[in-house]
Coordinates of C-alpha atoms and ligand atoms in Angstrom, one line a residue:
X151 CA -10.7 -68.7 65.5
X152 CA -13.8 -66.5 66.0
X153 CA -13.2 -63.3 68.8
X154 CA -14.1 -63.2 72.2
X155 CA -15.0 -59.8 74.5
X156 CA -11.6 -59.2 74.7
X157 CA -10.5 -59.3 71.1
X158 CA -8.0 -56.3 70.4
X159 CA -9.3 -53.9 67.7
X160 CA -8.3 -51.0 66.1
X161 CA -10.0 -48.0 64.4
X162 CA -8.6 -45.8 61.8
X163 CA -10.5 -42.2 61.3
X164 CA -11.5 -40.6 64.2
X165 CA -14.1 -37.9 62.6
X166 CA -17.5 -38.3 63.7
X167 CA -18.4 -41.7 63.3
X168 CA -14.9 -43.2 63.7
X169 CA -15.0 -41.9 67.3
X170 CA -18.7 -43.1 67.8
X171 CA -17.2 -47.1 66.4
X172 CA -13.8 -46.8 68.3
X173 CA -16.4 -45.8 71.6
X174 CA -18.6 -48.6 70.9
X175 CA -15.9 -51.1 71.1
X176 CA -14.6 -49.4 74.2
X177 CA -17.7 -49.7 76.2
X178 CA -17.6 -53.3 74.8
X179 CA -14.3 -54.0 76.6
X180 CA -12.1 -54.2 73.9
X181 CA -8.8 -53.1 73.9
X182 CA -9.3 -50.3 71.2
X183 CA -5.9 -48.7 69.2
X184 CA -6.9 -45.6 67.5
X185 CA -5.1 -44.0 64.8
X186 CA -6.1 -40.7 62.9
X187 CA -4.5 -38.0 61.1
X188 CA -4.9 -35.6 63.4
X189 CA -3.8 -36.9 66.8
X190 CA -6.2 -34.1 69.0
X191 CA -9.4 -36.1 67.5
X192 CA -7.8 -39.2 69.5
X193 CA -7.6 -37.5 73.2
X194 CA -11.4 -38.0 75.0
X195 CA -11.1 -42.1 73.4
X196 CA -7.5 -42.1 75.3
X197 CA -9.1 -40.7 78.1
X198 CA -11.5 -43.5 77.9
X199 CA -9.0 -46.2 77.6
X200 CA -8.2 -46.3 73.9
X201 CA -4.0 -46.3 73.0
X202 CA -3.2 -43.8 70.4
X203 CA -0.8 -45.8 68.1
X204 CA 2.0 -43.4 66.6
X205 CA 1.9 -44.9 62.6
X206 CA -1.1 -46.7 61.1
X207 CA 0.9 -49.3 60.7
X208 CA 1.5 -49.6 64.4
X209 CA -2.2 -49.1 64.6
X210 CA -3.1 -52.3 62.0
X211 CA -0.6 -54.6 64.1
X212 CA -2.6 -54.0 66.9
X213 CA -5.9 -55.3 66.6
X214 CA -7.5 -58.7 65.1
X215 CA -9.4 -56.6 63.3
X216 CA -9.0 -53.2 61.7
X217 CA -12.5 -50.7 61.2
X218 CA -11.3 -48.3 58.6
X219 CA -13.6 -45.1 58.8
X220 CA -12.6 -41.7 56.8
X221 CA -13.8 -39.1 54.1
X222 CA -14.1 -41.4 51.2
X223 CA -12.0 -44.5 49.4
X224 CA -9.2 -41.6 48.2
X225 CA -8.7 -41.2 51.6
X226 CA -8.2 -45.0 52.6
X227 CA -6.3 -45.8 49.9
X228 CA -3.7 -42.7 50.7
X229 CA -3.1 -43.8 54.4
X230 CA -3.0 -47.2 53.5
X231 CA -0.5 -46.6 51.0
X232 CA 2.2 -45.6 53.0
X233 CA 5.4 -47.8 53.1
X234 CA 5.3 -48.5 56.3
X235 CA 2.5 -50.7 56.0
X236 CA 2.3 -54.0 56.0
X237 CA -1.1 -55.7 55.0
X238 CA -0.5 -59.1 54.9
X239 CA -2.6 -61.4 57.4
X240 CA -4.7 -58.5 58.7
X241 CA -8.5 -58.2 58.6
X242 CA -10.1 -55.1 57.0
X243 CA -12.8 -53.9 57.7
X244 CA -14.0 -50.8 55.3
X245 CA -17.1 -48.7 57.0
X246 CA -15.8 -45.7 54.8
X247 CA -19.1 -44.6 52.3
X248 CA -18.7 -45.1 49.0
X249 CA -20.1 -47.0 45.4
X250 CA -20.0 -51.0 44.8
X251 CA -17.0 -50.5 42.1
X252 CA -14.9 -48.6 44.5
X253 CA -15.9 -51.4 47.3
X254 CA -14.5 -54.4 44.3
X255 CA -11.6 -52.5 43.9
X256 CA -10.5 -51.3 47.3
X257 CA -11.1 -55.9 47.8
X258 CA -8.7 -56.5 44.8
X259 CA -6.4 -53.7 46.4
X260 CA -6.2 -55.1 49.9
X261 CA -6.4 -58.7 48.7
X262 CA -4.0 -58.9 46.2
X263 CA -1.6 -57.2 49.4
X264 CA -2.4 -60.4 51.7
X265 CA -5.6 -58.5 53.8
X266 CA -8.9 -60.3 54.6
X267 CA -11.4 -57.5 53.3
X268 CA -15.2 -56.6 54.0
X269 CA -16.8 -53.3 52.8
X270 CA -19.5 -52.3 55.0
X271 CA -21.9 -49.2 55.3
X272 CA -23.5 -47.6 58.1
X273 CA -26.7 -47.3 57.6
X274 CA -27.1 -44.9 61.0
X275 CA -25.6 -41.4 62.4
X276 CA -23.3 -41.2 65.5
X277 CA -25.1 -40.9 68.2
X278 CA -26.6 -44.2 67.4
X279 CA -23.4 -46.3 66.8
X280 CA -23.0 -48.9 70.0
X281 CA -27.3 -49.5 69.7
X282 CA -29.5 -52.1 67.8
X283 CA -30.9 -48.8 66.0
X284 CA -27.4 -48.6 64.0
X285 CA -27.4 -50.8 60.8
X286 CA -24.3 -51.7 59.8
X287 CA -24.2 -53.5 56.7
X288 CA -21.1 -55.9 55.5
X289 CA -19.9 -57.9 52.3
X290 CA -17.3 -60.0 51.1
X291 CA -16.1 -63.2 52.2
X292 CA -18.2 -65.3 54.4
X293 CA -16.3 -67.2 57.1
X294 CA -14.4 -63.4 57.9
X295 CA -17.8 -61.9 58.8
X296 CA -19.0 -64.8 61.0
X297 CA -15.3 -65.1 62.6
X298 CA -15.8 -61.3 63.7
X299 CA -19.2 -60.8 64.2
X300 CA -18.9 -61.6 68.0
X301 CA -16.1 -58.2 67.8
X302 CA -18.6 -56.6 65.2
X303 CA -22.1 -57.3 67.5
X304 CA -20.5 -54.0 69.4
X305 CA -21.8 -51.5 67.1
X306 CA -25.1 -52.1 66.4
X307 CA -26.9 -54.3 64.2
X308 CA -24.7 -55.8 62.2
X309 CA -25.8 -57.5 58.7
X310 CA -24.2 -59.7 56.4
X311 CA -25.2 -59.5 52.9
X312 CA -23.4 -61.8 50.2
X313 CA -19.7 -62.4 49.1
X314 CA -19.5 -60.0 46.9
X315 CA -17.9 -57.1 48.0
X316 CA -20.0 -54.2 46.3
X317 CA -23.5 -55.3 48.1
X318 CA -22.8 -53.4 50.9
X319 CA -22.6 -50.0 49.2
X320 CA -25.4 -51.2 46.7
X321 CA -27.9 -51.6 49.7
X322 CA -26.6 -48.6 51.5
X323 CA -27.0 -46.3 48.0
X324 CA -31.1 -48.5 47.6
X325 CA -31.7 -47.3 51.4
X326 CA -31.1 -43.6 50.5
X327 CA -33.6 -44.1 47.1
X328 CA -36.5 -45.1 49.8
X329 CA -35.4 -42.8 52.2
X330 CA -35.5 -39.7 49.7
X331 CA -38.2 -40.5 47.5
X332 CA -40.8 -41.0 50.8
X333 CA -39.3 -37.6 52.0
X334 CA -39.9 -35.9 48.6
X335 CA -43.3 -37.5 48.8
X336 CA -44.5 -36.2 51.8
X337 CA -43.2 -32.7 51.7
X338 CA -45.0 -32.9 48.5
X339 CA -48.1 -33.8 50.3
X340 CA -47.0 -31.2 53.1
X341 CA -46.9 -28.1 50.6
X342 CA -50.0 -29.0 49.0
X343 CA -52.2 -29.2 52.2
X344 CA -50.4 -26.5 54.0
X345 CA -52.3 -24.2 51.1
X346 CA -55.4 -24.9 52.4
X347 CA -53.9 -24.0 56.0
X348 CA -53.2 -28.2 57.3
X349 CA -50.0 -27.7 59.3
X350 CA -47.1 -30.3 58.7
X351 CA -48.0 -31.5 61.9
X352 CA -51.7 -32.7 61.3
X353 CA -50.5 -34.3 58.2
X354 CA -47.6 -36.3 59.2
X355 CA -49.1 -39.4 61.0
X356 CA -51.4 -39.9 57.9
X357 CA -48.7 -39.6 55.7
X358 CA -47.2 -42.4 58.1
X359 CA -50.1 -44.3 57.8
X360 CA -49.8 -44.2 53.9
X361 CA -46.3 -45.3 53.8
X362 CA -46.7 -47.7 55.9
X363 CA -49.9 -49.5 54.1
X364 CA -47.8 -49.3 50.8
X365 CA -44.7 -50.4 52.3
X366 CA -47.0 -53.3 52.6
X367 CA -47.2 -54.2 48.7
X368 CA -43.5 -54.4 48.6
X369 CA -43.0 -57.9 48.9
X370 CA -46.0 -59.0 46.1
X371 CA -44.9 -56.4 43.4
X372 CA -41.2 -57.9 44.2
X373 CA -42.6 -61.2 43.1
X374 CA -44.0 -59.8 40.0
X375 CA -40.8 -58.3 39.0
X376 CA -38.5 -61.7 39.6
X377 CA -41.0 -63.2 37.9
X378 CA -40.8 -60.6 34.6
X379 CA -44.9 -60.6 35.0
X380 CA -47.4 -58.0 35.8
X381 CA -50.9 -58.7 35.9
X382 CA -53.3 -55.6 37.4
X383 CA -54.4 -57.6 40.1
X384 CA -55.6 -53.9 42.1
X385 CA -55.0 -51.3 39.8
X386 CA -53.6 -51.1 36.4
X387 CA -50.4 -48.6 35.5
X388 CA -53.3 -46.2 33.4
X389 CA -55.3 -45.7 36.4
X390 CA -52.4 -44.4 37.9
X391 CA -51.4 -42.1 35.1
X392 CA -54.8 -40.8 35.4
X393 CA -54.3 -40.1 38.9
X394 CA -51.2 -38.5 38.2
X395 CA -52.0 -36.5 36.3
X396 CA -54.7 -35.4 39.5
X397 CA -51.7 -34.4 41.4
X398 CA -50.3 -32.2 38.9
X399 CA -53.0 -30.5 38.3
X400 CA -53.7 -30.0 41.8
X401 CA -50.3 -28.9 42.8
X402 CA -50.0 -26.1 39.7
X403 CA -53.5 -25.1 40.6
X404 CA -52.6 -23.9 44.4
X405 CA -48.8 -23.1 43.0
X406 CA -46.6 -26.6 45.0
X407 CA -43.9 -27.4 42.9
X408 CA -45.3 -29.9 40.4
X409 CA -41.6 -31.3 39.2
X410 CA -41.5 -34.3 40.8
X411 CA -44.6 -35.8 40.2
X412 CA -44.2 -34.8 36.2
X413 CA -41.0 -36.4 36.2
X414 CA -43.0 -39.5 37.5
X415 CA -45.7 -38.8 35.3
X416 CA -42.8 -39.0 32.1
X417 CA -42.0 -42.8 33.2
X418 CA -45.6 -44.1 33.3
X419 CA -46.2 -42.3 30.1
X420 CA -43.4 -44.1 28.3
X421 CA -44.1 -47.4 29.5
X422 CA -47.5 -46.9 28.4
X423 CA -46.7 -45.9 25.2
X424 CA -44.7 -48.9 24.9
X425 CA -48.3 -50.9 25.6
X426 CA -48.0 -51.4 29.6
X427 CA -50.9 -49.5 30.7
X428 CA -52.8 -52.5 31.5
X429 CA -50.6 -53.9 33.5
X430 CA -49.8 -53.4 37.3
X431 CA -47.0 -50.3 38.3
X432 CA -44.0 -52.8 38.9
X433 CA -43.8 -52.9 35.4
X434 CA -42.0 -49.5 35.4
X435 CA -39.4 -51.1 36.6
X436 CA -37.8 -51.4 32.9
X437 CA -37.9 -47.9 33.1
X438 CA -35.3 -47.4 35.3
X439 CA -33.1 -49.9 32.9
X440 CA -33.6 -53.3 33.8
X441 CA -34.4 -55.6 31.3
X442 CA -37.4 -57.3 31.9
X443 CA -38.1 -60.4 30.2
X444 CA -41.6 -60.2 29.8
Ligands
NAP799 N1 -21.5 -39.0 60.2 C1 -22.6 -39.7 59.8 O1 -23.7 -39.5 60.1 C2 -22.3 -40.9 58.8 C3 -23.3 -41.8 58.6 C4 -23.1 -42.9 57.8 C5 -21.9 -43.1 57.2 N2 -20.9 -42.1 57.4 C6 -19.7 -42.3 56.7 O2 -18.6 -42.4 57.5 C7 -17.4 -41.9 56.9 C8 -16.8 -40.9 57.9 O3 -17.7 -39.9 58.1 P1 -17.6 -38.8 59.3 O4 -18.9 -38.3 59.6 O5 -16.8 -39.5 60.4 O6 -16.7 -37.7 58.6 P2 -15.7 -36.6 59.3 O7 -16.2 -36.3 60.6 O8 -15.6 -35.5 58.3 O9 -14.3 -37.4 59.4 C9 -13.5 -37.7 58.3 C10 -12.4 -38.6 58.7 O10 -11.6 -38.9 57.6 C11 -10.2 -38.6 57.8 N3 -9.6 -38.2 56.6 C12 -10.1 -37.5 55.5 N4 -9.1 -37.5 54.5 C13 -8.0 -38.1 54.9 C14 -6.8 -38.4 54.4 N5 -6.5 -38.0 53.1 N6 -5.9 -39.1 55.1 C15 -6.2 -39.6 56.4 N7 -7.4 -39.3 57.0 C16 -8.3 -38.6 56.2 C17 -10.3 -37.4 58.8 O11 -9.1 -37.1 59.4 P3 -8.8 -35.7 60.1 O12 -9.5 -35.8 61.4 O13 -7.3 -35.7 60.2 O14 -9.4 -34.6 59.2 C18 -11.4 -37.9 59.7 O15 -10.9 -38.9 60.6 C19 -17.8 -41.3 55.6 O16 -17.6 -42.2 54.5 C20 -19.3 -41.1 55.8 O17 -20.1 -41.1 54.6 C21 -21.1 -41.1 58.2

């Protein structure tokens, strides 16, 4: 039976985002049980509404569905423990950070003891939790994220990705690739303009511009790599070394940190060496270890 608005939930970990989800669901109109290891972290959500349930196991009887959010899987996997606890028949719901082999596991773990089990990541800080700016990613079994998603819908965007369990934290761990790597790029940029007196400032909506435009080539260099073929339809991967090897230059001439773009550099090199350089830059995707069949 799927939920309705007044679906009974419960959240486990009240640390920063555990108190943003068990909010969310509040100002949703859900009755909201809270449990958390220490009780204090509980009173403004009881003050709101929530009931602070003495034993997680209290807390897991009383909702349809239970969000799980604390420290890491160690710390799930000690609370859950307890003897108290019985498992069987309830739905899981894991928002707790972690890697896809801990995700498969923590599934087995809760399975095995009779749970219904998605891993999920947020893909957002607090303060968004409850808005359609909070991504919240889930995996595992089908027909328990569609049966909650009504419950789920409360905080934020909420995404399903595939039965298997570990997508979830795969995605989440991809996001924060993107996420660094255009960071490291533009401070890059940042350090090398602000020698010639550009303020951060000046620079940052063309730097937007040019991650937006090659955000843009995403989806046709994708097709190239499921398809194990990479003709340099724009550029090929030695014209890029060359211009690599710009950027160095440029940034140990005026004294930026040049590591980054070396490191880069290394990768192109090898793949070129390995007689890639006329073909188009999604062929260093082998370098990063998967095997290509082309
Ligand atoms: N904050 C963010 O911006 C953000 C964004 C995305 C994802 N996340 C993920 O959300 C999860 C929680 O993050 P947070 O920011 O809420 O962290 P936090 O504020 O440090 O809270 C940690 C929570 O885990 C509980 N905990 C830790 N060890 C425990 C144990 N052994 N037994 C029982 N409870 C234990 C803490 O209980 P006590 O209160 O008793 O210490 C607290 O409820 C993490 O996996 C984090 O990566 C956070």
């Amino acid at each position: 039976m799927n939920d309705s608005p007044d679906t009974p939930v419960t959240v486990i970990g009240l640390g920063r985002m555990g108190q943003a989800l068990a909010g969310a669901f509040l100002k949703a109109g859900h009755p909201t049980t809270v449990w958390n290891r220490t009780t204090s972290k509980a009173d403004k959500l009881v003050a709101e509404g929530a009931r602070l349930a003495p034993t997680v196991g209290d807390a897991l009887r009383a909702g349809s569905l239970t969000v799980i959010c604390v420290t890491d899987y160690r710390a799930m996997h000690e609370l859950l423990a307890a003897s108290d606890i019985e498992l069987d028949g309830t739905m899981l719901i894991n928002l707790t950070s972690g890697d896809s082999a801990q995700a498969r596991e923590a599934a087995r773990w809760a399975e095995q003891h009779g749970a219904h089990y998605l891993d999920g990541a947020i893909m957002a800080i607090p303060p968004a939790i409850g808005t359609a700016e909070a991504v919240i990613l889930h995996s595992g079994p089908r027909p328990d994220f569609e049966a909650h998603r009504p419950t789920l819908d409360a905080l934020g965007t909420v995404t399903y990705l595939g039965a298997d369990h570990g997508l979830a934290s795969l995605y989440d761990v991809a996001g924060l690739a993107m996420m660094w790597s255009v960071l490291n790029a533009w401070l890059q940029g940042t350090a090398l303009l602000r020698t010639a007196g550009v303020d951060a400032a000046t620079y940052a909506p063309f730097a937007q511009q040019i991650a937006a435009g090659v955000a843009e080539w995403l989806p046709g260099y994708a097709e190239q790599i499921d398809a194990g073929s990479f003709p340099a339809e724009v550029s090929a991967l030695e014209t890029d070394a060359r211009a690599m090897t710009h950027l160095i230059e440029q940034s140990e001439a005026v004294g930026v940190n040049a590591e980054l773009p070396r490191l880069i550099k290394t990768m192109a090199d090898r793949s070129i060496a390995a007689g890639h350089g006329g073909e188009q830059y999604p062929v260093l995707i082998e370098e990063f270890g998967i095997p290509g069949d082309h």
